[in-house]
């Protein structure tokens, strides 16, 4: 029983994270429904909440397994995730078994199948992300999940290869090196063994995959270097990277190259775990347990020193023995394999980091929407109480006093409508500045610059020409982001002045507009530039055909990533512009309604004094309703805050409105 319980630690951690995410989504869904029912939210708030719900529902946890060939990577994936099938599922044998990047995933509505992208797709400039939109570009093979044997046969397809000429291999972007150190070495016939597939997506109904886990299985250094999207997109976006070494080889030069160029690129501080696999090679029956422990500790220290990390980040394991122990329900062997310590580390590294990202992103939007809704309710309550006080003061007063009150309200209405002219003028300027902002962030200008850079690279015969073309590309992107920052500053200053004017002159409850920064997009462009410079810092003076091809393919991937960055910037800027105008628009609309209601009330009382008490009672009932609504909004806010901060248990959270 203990073995079963221990082996479920990772699954339970993922289930807890899924429940936590569900609790947060439930709270946000209830808030959205409540705002709609009480006619408090606006279209922009509703869109933002729907976006949050979609993001929570589609949330993925990506774990990348990275290693050179023959380090036991596929066996480790089998031991951690697929031991329940009673056999190894991913192909695991001596030599190369993972020849192309492979994603294992599952979501509701998927069919069990393997989707394979032919290697020939590299002859186009299309990225893997783009090609995922076109199912006809992929070969689809069904998966029979009823037996381990049929799964093994189907999944073995990701390791299929074919022989190609050196010219074709270069055209496909594979680095060729006679020594085999920095590229693929031709065989005795001058042929190159290349993967049959460029990328594989395996849709597999596994409990952890169903909860949003995505496993990224990567090939060795040579294959990684030939697929720029791994370097620029897939690996950097992984929430955790598990780097596998072999205890019998330690850190080889190729291992170190993978670590420095891909796993530790940018010196990422979290989400890196090192597995020192195949420690069962030390169990030779000739050494004592103390000697084995001493040797393992020495290897861990050596690996940590070479990779410049803490020894606590290195986990010695035996993937093969861990798999055998789980299949045979052998607690003693499982403990000796140390696989459970690695699983705990994986959940400890991955889940808190991921939850922190989700929590921070969600908290800001929810907090802003709740604050705006609270300000609206308080403005309604303040206006209603003012109106109630006015009507209460009219008790026992003569017609002259009532007529004076009516003139006073009309005067306030006229004064406010004069202020609206300035508001409409600001709206016009705001619209012009917004158009300028989208002009700098626009995708048309980015497309033109991409085309210009591509043409310049095609004309370049020397490495300097390639670098100058790319340097100009990045300078253009940074320049557009700098101009965007200037426009954002102008918009912020203008809105701040208008917020203050309406707060002082008309008593509207308006906090300062939220800030918006382009820093995250600037950082992403910097990362892309650093990746490009790092990838090609060894290009010779004369650019060979192979290097020119690889450079162009790398640029196409950079261009796709840059476009994605600007698409996100456009979306975020549009949401910000709507968000900063929405409070002012809502408060102006609300204030107009209050003035209209006040004037109508005084008119009615002027025409028939016997309606005064009826109107006072109506306002008192409306006041009670608003007070309840403020309390309900606060309860919803507290529920979401608690869900964001606290781990979920298996019991559902009570409704915030139950009381």
mmCIF file with all atom_site columns, C-alpha atoms in Angstrom, residues 459-648:
data_model
loop_
_atom_site.group_PDB
_atom_site.id
_atom_site.type_symbol
_atom_site.label_atom_id
_atom_site.label_alt_id
_atom_site.label_comp_id
_atom_site.label_asym_id
_atom_site.label_entity_id
_atom_site.label_seq_id
_atom_site.pdbx_PDB_ins_code
_atom_site.Cartn_x
_atom_site.Cartn_y
_atom_site.Cartn_z
_atom_site.occupancy
_atom_site.B_iso_or_equiv
_atom_site.pdbx_formal_charge
_atom_site.auth_seq_id
_atom_site.auth_comp_id
_atom_site.auth_asym_id
_atom_site.auth_atom_id
_atom_site.pdbx_PDB_model_num
ATOM 1   C CA . UNK A 1 459 ? 21.819  39.003 -51.011 1.00 0.00 ? 459 UNK A CA 1
ATOM 2   C CA . UNK A 1 460 ? 24.492  38.655 -48.294 1.00 0.00 ? 460 UNK A CA 1
ATOM 3   C CA . UNK A 1 461 ? 27.544  36.602 -49.259 1.00 0.00 ? 461 UNK A CA 1
ATOM 4   C CA . UNK A 1 462 ? 29.454  37.305 -46.041 1.00 0.00 ? 462 UNK A CA 1
ATOM 5   C CA . UNK A 1 463 ? 28.591  36.834 -42.418 1.00 0.00 ? 463 UNK A CA 1
ATOM 6   C CA . UNK A 1 464 ? 28.853  40.586 -41.839 1.00 0.00 ? 464 UNK A CA 1
ATOM 7   C CA . UNK A 1 465 ? 25.996  41.190 -44.291 1.00 0.00 ? 465 UNK A CA 1
ATOM 8   C CA . UNK A 1 466 ? 23.823  38.674 -42.467 1.00 0.00 ? 466 UNK A CA 1
ATOM 9   C CA . UNK A 1 467 ? 24.547  40.264 -39.103 1.00 0.00 ? 467 UNK A CA 1
ATOM 10  C CA . UNK A 1 468 ? 23.912  43.793 -40.388 1.00 0.00 ? 468 UNK A CA 1
ATOM 11  C CA . UNK A 1 469 ? 20.563  42.722 -41.830 1.00 0.00 ? 469 UNK A CA 1
ATOM 12  C CA . UNK A 1 470 ? 19.504  41.163 -38.530 1.00 0.00 ? 470 UNK A CA 1
ATOM 13  C CA . UNK A 1 471 ? 20.869  44.110 -36.534 1.00 0.00 ? 471 UNK A CA 1
ATOM 14  C CA . UNK A 1 472 ? 18.702  46.460 -38.584 1.00 0.00 ? 472 UNK A CA 1
ATOM 15  C CA . UNK A 1 473 ? 15.695  44.185 -38.028 1.00 0.00 ? 473 UNK A CA 1
ATOM 16  C CA . UNK A 1 474 ? 16.027  44.289 -34.246 1.00 0.00 ? 474 UNK A CA 1
ATOM 17  C CA . UNK A 1 475 ? 16.749  48.039 -34.233 1.00 0.00 ? 475 UNK A CA 1
ATOM 18  C CA . UNK A 1 476 ? 13.513  48.585 -36.153 1.00 0.00 ? 476 UNK A CA 1
ATOM 19  C CA . UNK A 1 477 ? 11.514  46.519 -33.639 1.00 0.00 ? 477 UNK A CA 1
ATOM 20  C CA . UNK A 1 478 ? 13.034  48.309 -30.646 1.00 0.00 ? 478 UNK A CA 1
ATOM 21  C CA . UNK A 1 479 ? 12.415  51.685 -32.315 1.00 0.00 ? 479 UNK A CA 1
ATOM 22  C CA . UNK A 1 480 ? 8.726   50.884 -32.769 1.00 0.00 ? 480 UNK A CA 1
ATOM 23  C CA . UNK A 1 481 ? 8.426   49.808 -29.136 1.00 0.00 ? 481 UNK A CA 1
ATOM 24  C CA . UNK A 1 482 ? 10.158  53.058 -28.031 1.00 0.00 ? 482 UNK A CA 1
ATOM 25  C CA . UNK A 1 483 ? 7.667   55.124 -30.074 1.00 0.00 ? 483 UNK A CA 1
ATOM 26  C CA . UNK A 1 484 ? 4.841   53.072 -28.536 1.00 0.00 ? 484 UNK A CA 1
ATOM 27  C CA . UNK A 1 485 ? 6.125   53.909 -25.051 1.00 0.00 ? 485 UNK A CA 1
ATOM 28  C CA . UNK A 1 486 ? 6.065   57.624 -25.909 1.00 0.00 ? 486 UNK A CA 1
ATOM 29  C CA . UNK A 1 487 ? 2.450   57.386 -27.123 1.00 0.00 ? 487 UNK A CA 1
ATOM 30  C CA . UNK A 1 488 ? 1.439   55.441 -24.002 1.00 0.00 ? 488 UNK A CA 1
ATOM 31  C CA . UNK A 1 489 ? 2.987   58.172 -21.825 1.00 0.00 ? 489 UNK A CA 1
ATOM 32  C CA . UNK A 1 490 ? 1.029   60.871 -23.685 1.00 0.00 ? 490 UNK A CA 1
ATOM 33  C CA . UNK A 1 491 ? -2.233  58.918 -23.327 1.00 0.00 ? 491 UNK A CA 1
ATOM 34  C CA . UNK A 1 492 ? -1.607  58.336 -19.609 1.00 0.00 ? 492 UNK A CA 1
ATOM 35  C CA . UNK A 1 493 ? -0.872  62.021 -18.899 1.00 0.00 ? 493 UNK A CA 1
ATOM 36  C CA . UNK A 1 494 ? -3.979  63.161 -20.782 1.00 0.00 ? 494 UNK A CA 1
ATOM 37  C CA . UNK A 1 495 ? -6.270  60.681 -19.024 1.00 0.00 ? 495 UNK A CA 1
ATOM 38  C CA . UNK A 1 496 ? -4.765  61.460 -15.625 1.00 0.00 ? 496 UNK A CA 1
ATOM 39  C CA . UNK A 1 497 ? -5.606  65.148 -16.124 1.00 0.00 ? 497 UNK A CA 1
ATOM 40  C CA . UNK A 1 498 ? -9.166  64.309 -17.206 1.00 0.00 ? 498 UNK A CA 1
ATOM 41  C CA . UNK A 1 499 ? -9.650  61.923 -14.255 1.00 0.00 ? 499 UNK A CA 1
ATOM 42  C CA . UNK A 1 500 ? -8.561  64.652 -11.840 1.00 0.00 ? 500 UNK A CA 1
ATOM 43  C CA . UNK A 1 501 ? -10.801 67.264 -13.505 1.00 0.00 ? 501 UNK A CA 1
ATOM 44  C CA . UNK A 1 502 ? -13.951 65.150 -13.153 1.00 0.00 ? 502 UNK A CA 1
ATOM 45  C CA . UNK A 1 503 ? -13.005 64.132 -9.613  1.00 0.00 ? 503 UNK A CA 1
ATOM 46  C CA . UNK A 1 504 ? -12.571 67.736 -8.446  1.00 0.00 ? 504 UNK A CA 1
ATOM 47  C CA . UNK A 1 505 ? -15.323 69.460 -10.441 1.00 0.00 ? 505 UNK A CA 1
ATOM 48  C CA . UNK A 1 506 ? -18.068 66.827 -10.273 1.00 0.00 ? 506 UNK A CA 1
ATOM 49  C CA . UNK A 1 507 ? -17.120 64.618 -7.341  1.00 0.00 ? 507 UNK A CA 1
ATOM 50  C CA . UNK A 1 508 ? -16.676 61.442 -9.403  1.00 0.00 ? 508 UNK A CA 1
ATOM 51  C CA . UNK A 1 509 ? -14.815 58.652 -7.587  1.00 0.00 ? 509 UNK A CA 1
ATOM 52  C CA . UNK A 1 510 ? -11.947 57.952 -10.000 1.00 0.00 ? 510 UNK A CA 1
ATOM 53  C CA . UNK A 1 511 ? -8.591  56.427 -9.097  1.00 0.00 ? 511 UNK A CA 1
ATOM 54  C CA . UNK A 1 512 ? -5.573  57.196 -11.273 1.00 0.00 ? 512 UNK A CA 1
ATOM 55  C CA . UNK A 1 513 ? -5.593  55.236 -14.580 1.00 0.00 ? 513 UNK A CA 1
ATOM 56  C CA . UNK A 1 514 ? -3.644  51.977 -14.518 1.00 0.00 ? 514 UNK A CA 1
ATOM 57  C CA . UNK A 1 515 ? -0.141  52.009 -15.995 1.00 0.00 ? 515 UNK A CA 1
ATOM 58  C CA . UNK A 1 516 ? 0.956   50.088 -19.075 1.00 0.00 ? 516 UNK A CA 1
ATOM 59  C CA . UNK A 1 517 ? 4.523   49.172 -19.986 1.00 0.00 ? 517 UNK A CA 1
ATOM 60  C CA . UNK A 1 518 ? 6.163   47.731 -23.100 1.00 0.00 ? 518 UNK A CA 1
ATOM 61  C CA . UNK A 1 519 ? 9.060   46.336 -21.038 1.00 0.00 ? 519 UNK A CA 1
ATOM 62  C CA . UNK A 1 520 ? 8.002   42.680 -21.378 1.00 0.00 ? 520 UNK A CA 1
ATOM 63  C CA . UNK A 1 521 ? 7.915   42.962 -25.185 1.00 0.00 ? 521 UNK A CA 1
ATOM 64  C CA . UNK A 1 522 ? 11.280  44.743 -25.227 1.00 0.00 ? 522 UNK A CA 1
ATOM 65  C CA . UNK A 1 523 ? 12.737  41.922 -23.103 1.00 0.00 ? 523 UNK A CA 1
ATOM 66  C CA . UNK A 1 524 ? 11.369  39.320 -25.518 1.00 0.00 ? 524 UNK A CA 1
ATOM 67  C CA . UNK A 1 525 ? 12.956  41.112 -28.502 1.00 0.00 ? 525 UNK A CA 1
ATOM 68  C CA . UNK A 1 526 ? 16.244  41.263 -26.555 1.00 0.00 ? 526 UNK A CA 1
ATOM 69  C CA . UNK A 1 527 ? 15.991  37.516 -25.909 1.00 0.00 ? 527 UNK A CA 1
ATOM 70  C CA . UNK A 1 528 ? 15.459  36.809 -29.585 1.00 0.00 ? 528 UNK A CA 1
ATOM 71  C CA . UNK A 1 529 ? 18.440  38.964 -30.534 1.00 0.00 ? 529 UNK A CA 1
ATOM 72  C CA . UNK A 1 530 ? 20.659  37.283 -27.951 1.00 0.00 ? 530 UNK A CA 1
ATOM 73  C CA . UNK A 1 531 ? 19.559  33.857 -29.224 1.00 0.00 ? 531 UNK A CA 1
ATOM 74  C CA . UNK A 1 532 ? 20.397  34.833 -32.791 1.00 0.00 ? 532 UNK A CA 1
ATOM 75  C CA . UNK A 1 533 ? 23.825  36.219 -31.841 1.00 0.00 ? 533 UNK A CA 1
ATOM 76  C CA . UNK A 1 534 ? 24.581  33.169 -29.710 1.00 0.00 ? 534 UNK A CA 1
ATOM 77  C CA . UNK A 1 535 ? 23.557  30.734 -32.433 1.00 0.00 ? 535 UNK A CA 1
ATOM 78  C CA . UNK A 1 536 ? 25.762  32.295 -35.081 1.00 0.00 ? 536 UNK A CA 1
ATOM 79  C CA . UNK A 1 537 ? 28.749  33.705 -33.190 1.00 0.00 ? 537 UNK A CA 1
ATOM 80  C CA . UNK A 1 538 ? 30.979  31.116 -34.891 1.00 0.00 ? 538 UNK A CA 1
ATOM 81  C CA . UNK A 1 539 ? 29.930  31.851 -38.480 1.00 0.00 ? 539 UNK A CA 1
ATOM 82  C CA . UNK A 1 540 ? 33.024  32.138 -40.698 1.00 0.00 ? 540 UNK A CA 1
ATOM 83  C CA . UNK A 1 541 ? 33.839  35.119 -42.911 1.00 0.00 ? 541 UNK A CA 1
ATOM 84  C CA . UNK A 1 542 ? 32.533  33.278 -45.966 1.00 0.00 ? 542 UNK A CA 1
ATOM 85  C CA . UNK A 1 543 ? 29.052  31.883 -45.408 1.00 0.00 ? 543 UNK A CA 1
ATOM 86  C CA . UNK A 1 544 ? 28.740  28.288 -46.606 1.00 0.00 ? 544 UNK A CA 1
ATOM 87  C CA . UNK A 1 545 ? 25.527  27.035 -48.203 1.00 0.00 ? 545 UNK A CA 1
ATOM 88  C CA . UNK A 1 546 ? 24.689  24.992 -45.117 1.00 0.00 ? 546 UNK A CA 1
ATOM 89  C CA . UNK A 1 547 ? 25.250  27.889 -42.715 1.00 0.00 ? 547 UNK A CA 1
ATOM 90  C CA . UNK A 1 548 ? 23.382  30.309 -44.961 1.00 0.00 ? 548 UNK A CA 1
ATOM 91  C CA . UNK A 1 549 ? 20.398  27.922 -45.043 1.00 0.00 ? 549 UNK A CA 1
ATOM 92  C CA . UNK A 1 550 ? 20.432  27.440 -41.286 1.00 0.00 ? 550 UNK A CA 1
ATOM 93  C CA . UNK A 1 551 ? 20.742  31.201 -40.732 1.00 0.00 ? 551 UNK A CA 1
ATOM 94  C CA . UNK A 1 552 ? 17.731  31.844 -42.948 1.00 0.00 ? 552 UNK A CA 1
ATOM 95  C CA . UNK A 1 553 ? 15.676  29.189 -41.173 1.00 0.00 ? 553 UNK A CA 1
ATOM 96  C CA . UNK A 1 554 ? 16.670  30.645 -37.833 1.00 0.00 ? 554 UNK A CA 1
ATOM 97  C CA . UNK A 1 555 ? 15.606  34.106 -39.023 1.00 0.00 ? 555 UNK A CA 1
ATOM 98  C CA . UNK A 1 556 ? 12.221  32.807 -40.153 1.00 0.00 ? 556 UNK A CA 1
ATOM 99  C CA . UNK A 1 557 ? 11.657  31.397 -36.671 1.00 0.00 ? 557 UNK A CA 1
ATOM 100 C CA . UNK A 1 558 ? 12.815  34.689 -35.127 1.00 0.00 ? 558 UNK A CA 1
ATOM 101 C CA . UNK A 1 559 ? 10.375  36.554 -37.394 1.00 0.00 ? 559 UNK A CA 1
ATOM 102 C CA . UNK A 1 560 ? 7.484   34.294 -36.321 1.00 0.00 ? 560 UNK A CA 1
ATOM 103 C CA . UNK A 1 561 ? 8.353   34.823 -32.651 1.00 0.00 ? 561 UNK A CA 1
ATOM 104 C CA . UNK A 1 562 ? 8.656   38.590 -33.169 1.00 0.00 ? 562 UNK A CA 1
ATOM 105 C CA . UNK A 1 563 ? 5.266   38.642 -34.859 1.00 0.00 ? 563 UNK A CA 1
ATOM 106 C CA . UNK A 1 564 ? 3.749   36.700 -31.974 1.00 0.00 ? 564 UNK A CA 1
ATOM 107 C CA . UNK A 1 565 ? 5.268   39.197 -29.522 1.00 0.00 ? 565 UNK A CA 1
ATOM 108 C CA . UNK A 1 566 ? 3.749   42.133 -31.412 1.00 0.00 ? 566 UNK A CA 1
ATOM 109 C CA . UNK A 1 567 ? 0.391   40.332 -31.668 1.00 0.00 ? 567 UNK A CA 1
ATOM 110 C CA . UNK A 1 568 ? 0.380   39.981 -27.872 1.00 0.00 ? 568 UNK A CA 1
ATOM 111 C CA . UNK A 1 569 ? 1.436   43.630 -27.523 1.00 0.00 ? 569 UNK A CA 1
ATOM 112 C CA . UNK A 1 570 ? -1.458  44.682 -29.783 1.00 0.00 ? 570 UNK A CA 1
ATOM 113 C CA . UNK A 1 571 ? -3.948  42.624 -27.793 1.00 0.00 ? 571 UNK A CA 1
ATOM 114 C CA . UNK A 1 572 ? -2.649  43.880 -24.440 1.00 0.00 ? 572 UNK A CA 1
ATOM 115 C CA . UNK A 1 573 ? -2.581  47.509 -25.612 1.00 0.00 ? 573 UNK A CA 1
ATOM 116 C CA . UNK A 1 574 ? -6.154  47.236 -26.881 1.00 0.00 ? 574 UNK A CA 1
ATOM 117 C CA . UNK A 1 575 ? -7.311  45.786 -23.559 1.00 0.00 ? 575 UNK A CA 1
ATOM 118 C CA . UNK A 1 576 ? -5.462  48.531 -21.652 1.00 0.00 ? 576 UNK A CA 1
ATOM 119 C CA . UNK A 1 577 ? -6.981  51.317 -23.760 1.00 0.00 ? 577 UNK A CA 1
ATOM 120 C CA . UNK A 1 578 ? -10.461 49.934 -23.148 1.00 0.00 ? 578 UNK A CA 1
ATOM 121 C CA . UNK A 1 579 ? -9.745  49.438 -19.455 1.00 0.00 ? 579 UNK A CA 1
ATOM 122 C CA . UNK A 1 580 ? -8.479  53.005 -18.840 1.00 0.00 ? 580 UNK A CA 1
ATOM 123 C CA . UNK A 1 581 ? -11.448 54.603 -20.632 1.00 0.00 ? 581 UNK A CA 1
ATOM 124 C CA . UNK A 1 582 ? -14.107 52.309 -19.150 1.00 0.00 ? 582 UNK A CA 1
ATOM 125 C CA . UNK A 1 583 ? -14.077 53.784 -15.573 1.00 0.00 ? 583 UNK A CA 1
ATOM 126 C CA . UNK A 1 584 ? -14.445 57.335 -16.894 1.00 0.00 ? 584 UNK A CA 1
ATOM 127 C CA . UNK A 1 585 ? -17.168 56.357 -19.353 1.00 0.00 ? 585 UNK A CA 1
ATOM 128 C CA . UNK A 1 586 ? -19.046 54.377 -16.698 1.00 0.00 ? 586 UNK A CA 1
ATOM 129 C CA . UNK A 1 587 ? -18.845 57.142 -14.087 1.00 0.00 ? 587 UNK A CA 1
ATOM 130 C CA . UNK A 1 588 ? -19.905 59.826 -16.581 1.00 0.00 ? 588 UNK A CA 1
ATOM 131 C CA . UNK A 1 589 ? -22.871 57.717 -17.670 1.00 0.00 ? 589 UNK A CA 1
ATOM 132 C CA . UNK A 1 590 ? -23.774 56.982 -14.039 1.00 0.00 ? 590 UNK A CA 1
ATOM 133 C CA . UNK A 1 591 ? -23.538 60.654 -13.013 1.00 0.00 ? 591 UNK A CA 1
ATOM 134 C CA . UNK A 1 592 ? -25.796 61.649 -15.916 1.00 0.00 ? 592 UNK A CA 1
ATOM 135 C CA . UNK A 1 593 ? -28.390 59.100 -14.779 1.00 0.00 ? 593 UNK A CA 1
ATOM 136 C CA . UNK A 1 594 ? -28.217 60.363 -11.176 1.00 0.00 ? 594 UNK A CA 1
ATOM 137 C CA . UNK A 1 595 ? -28.775 63.974 -12.262 1.00 0.00 ? 595 UNK A CA 1
ATOM 138 C CA . UNK A 1 596 ? -31.703 62.906 -14.425 1.00 0.00 ? 596 UNK A CA 1
ATOM 139 C CA . UNK A 1 597 ? -33.269 60.931 -11.559 1.00 0.00 ? 597 UNK A CA 1
ATOM 140 C CA . UNK A 1 598 ? -32.814 63.800 -9.103  1.00 0.00 ? 598 UNK A CA 1
ATOM 141 C CA . UNK A 1 599 ? -34.454 66.236 -11.476 1.00 0.00 ? 599 UNK A CA 1
ATOM 142 C CA . UNK A 1 600 ? -37.363 63.885 -12.153 1.00 0.00 ? 600 UNK A CA 1
ATOM 143 C CA . UNK A 1 601 ? -37.896 63.331 -8.406  1.00 0.00 ? 601 UNK A CA 1
ATOM 144 C CA . UNK A 1 602 ? -38.016 67.041 -7.615  1.00 0.00 ? 602 UNK A CA 1
ATOM 145 C CA . UNK A 1 603 ? -40.343 67.623 -10.596 1.00 0.00 ? 603 UNK A CA 1
ATOM 146 C CA . UNK A 1 604 ? -42.740 64.960 -9.353  1.00 0.00 ? 604 UNK A CA 1
ATOM 147 C CA . UNK A 1 605 ? -42.727 66.410 -5.844  1.00 0.00 ? 605 UNK A CA 1
ATOM 148 C CA . UNK A 1 606 ? -43.232 69.916 -7.242  1.00 0.00 ? 606 UNK A CA 1
ATOM 149 C CA . UNK A 1 607 ? -46.300 68.711 -9.085  1.00 0.00 ? 607 UNK A CA 1
ATOM 150 C CA . UNK A 1 608 ? -47.731 66.643 -6.205  1.00 0.00 ? 608 UNK A CA 1
ATOM 151 C CA . UNK A 1 609 ? -46.335 67.048 -2.691  1.00 0.00 ? 609 UNK A CA 1
ATOM 152 C CA . UNK A 1 610 ? -48.106 63.905 -1.499  1.00 0.00 ? 610 UNK A CA 1
ATOM 153 C CA . UNK A 1 611 ? -45.611 61.783 -3.481  1.00 0.00 ? 611 UNK A CA 1
ATOM 154 C CA . UNK A 1 612 ? -42.679 62.938 -1.330  1.00 0.00 ? 612 UNK A CA 1
ATOM 155 C CA . UNK A 1 613 ? -43.014 60.226 1.317   1.00 0.00 ? 613 UNK A CA 1
ATOM 156 C CA . UNK A 1 614 ? -43.497 57.535 -1.332  1.00 0.00 ? 614 UNK A CA 1
ATOM 157 C CA . UNK A 1 615 ? -40.325 58.660 -3.101  1.00 0.00 ? 615 UNK A CA 1
ATOM 158 C CA . UNK A 1 616 ? -38.358 58.727 0.156   1.00 0.00 ? 616 UNK A CA 1
ATOM 159 C CA . UNK A 1 617 ? -39.414 55.129 0.872   1.00 0.00 ? 617 UNK A CA 1
ATOM 160 C CA . UNK A 1 618 ? -38.380 54.079 -2.664  1.00 0.00 ? 618 UNK A CA 1
ATOM 161 C CA . UNK A 1 619 ? -34.952 55.612 -2.170  1.00 0.00 ? 619 UNK A CA 1
ATOM 162 C CA . UNK A 1 620 ? -34.521 53.960 1.236   1.00 0.00 ? 620 UNK A CA 1
ATOM 163 C CA . UNK A 1 621 ? -35.286 50.553 -0.324  1.00 0.00 ? 621 UNK A CA 1
ATOM 164 C CA . UNK A 1 622 ? -32.821 51.264 -3.139  1.00 0.00 ? 622 UNK A CA 1
ATOM 165 C CA . UNK A 1 623 ? -30.216 52.214 -0.523  1.00 0.00 ? 623 UNK A CA 1
ATOM 166 C CA . UNK A 1 624 ? -30.702 48.899 1.286   1.00 0.00 ? 624 UNK A CA 1
ATOM 167 C CA . UNK A 1 625 ? -30.271 47.023 -2.004  1.00 0.00 ? 625 UNK A CA 1
ATOM 168 C CA . UNK A 1 626 ? -27.038 48.866 -2.829  1.00 0.00 ? 626 UNK A CA 1
ATOM 169 C CA . UNK A 1 627 ? -25.611 48.159 0.629   1.00 0.00 ? 627 UNK A CA 1
ATOM 170 C CA . UNK A 1 628 ? -26.364 44.442 0.126   1.00 0.00 ? 628 UNK A CA 1
ATOM 171 C CA . UNK A 1 629 ? -24.751 44.521 -3.306  1.00 0.00 ? 629 UNK A CA 1
ATOM 172 C CA . UNK A 1 630 ? -21.574 46.079 -1.895  1.00 0.00 ? 630 UNK A CA 1
ATOM 173 C CA . UNK A 1 631 ? -21.465 43.290 0.693   1.00 0.00 ? 631 UNK A CA 1
ATOM 174 C CA . UNK A 1 632 ? -22.016 40.600 -1.950  1.00 0.00 ? 632 UNK A CA 1
ATOM 175 C CA . UNK A 1 633 ? -19.275 42.054 -4.165  1.00 0.00 ? 633 UNK A CA 1
ATOM 176 C CA . UNK A 1 634 ? -16.864 42.083 -1.219  1.00 0.00 ? 634 UNK A CA 1
ATOM 177 C CA . UNK A 1 635 ? -17.749 38.465 -0.417  1.00 0.00 ? 635 UNK A CA 1
ATOM 178 C CA . UNK A 1 636 ? -17.081 37.425 -4.031  1.00 0.00 ? 636 UNK A CA 1
ATOM 179 C CA . UNK A 1 637 ? -13.761 39.278 -3.973  1.00 0.00 ? 637 UNK A CA 1
ATOM 180 C CA . UNK A 1 638 ? -12.732 37.568 -0.722  1.00 0.00 ? 638 UNK A CA 1
ATOM 181 C CA . UNK A 1 639 ? -13.660 34.143 -2.128  1.00 0.00 ? 639 UNK A CA 1
ATOM 182 C CA . UNK A 1 640 ? -11.486 34.658 -5.221  1.00 0.00 ? 640 UNK A CA 1
ATOM 183 C CA . UNK A 1 641 ? -8.611  36.037 -3.126  1.00 0.00 ? 641 UNK A CA 1
ATOM 184 C CA . UNK A 1 642 ? -8.723  32.994 -0.838  1.00 0.00 ? 642 UNK A CA 1
ATOM 185 C CA . UNK A 1 643 ? -8.873  30.630 -3.805  1.00 0.00 ? 643 UNK A CA 1
ATOM 186 C CA . UNK A 1 644 ? -5.840  32.326 -5.365  1.00 0.00 ? 644 UNK A CA 1
ATOM 187 C CA . UNK A 1 645 ? -3.758  32.201 -2.197  1.00 0.00 ? 645 UNK A CA 1
ATOM 188 C CA . UNK A 1 646 ? -4.633  28.809 -0.702  1.00 0.00 ? 646 UNK A CA 1
ATOM 189 C CA . UNK A 1 647 ? -4.079  25.285 -2.054  1.00 0.00 ? 647 UNK A CA 1
ATOM 190 C CA . UNK A 1 648 ? -7.353  23.590 -2.900  1.00 0.00 ? 648 UNK A CA 1
#
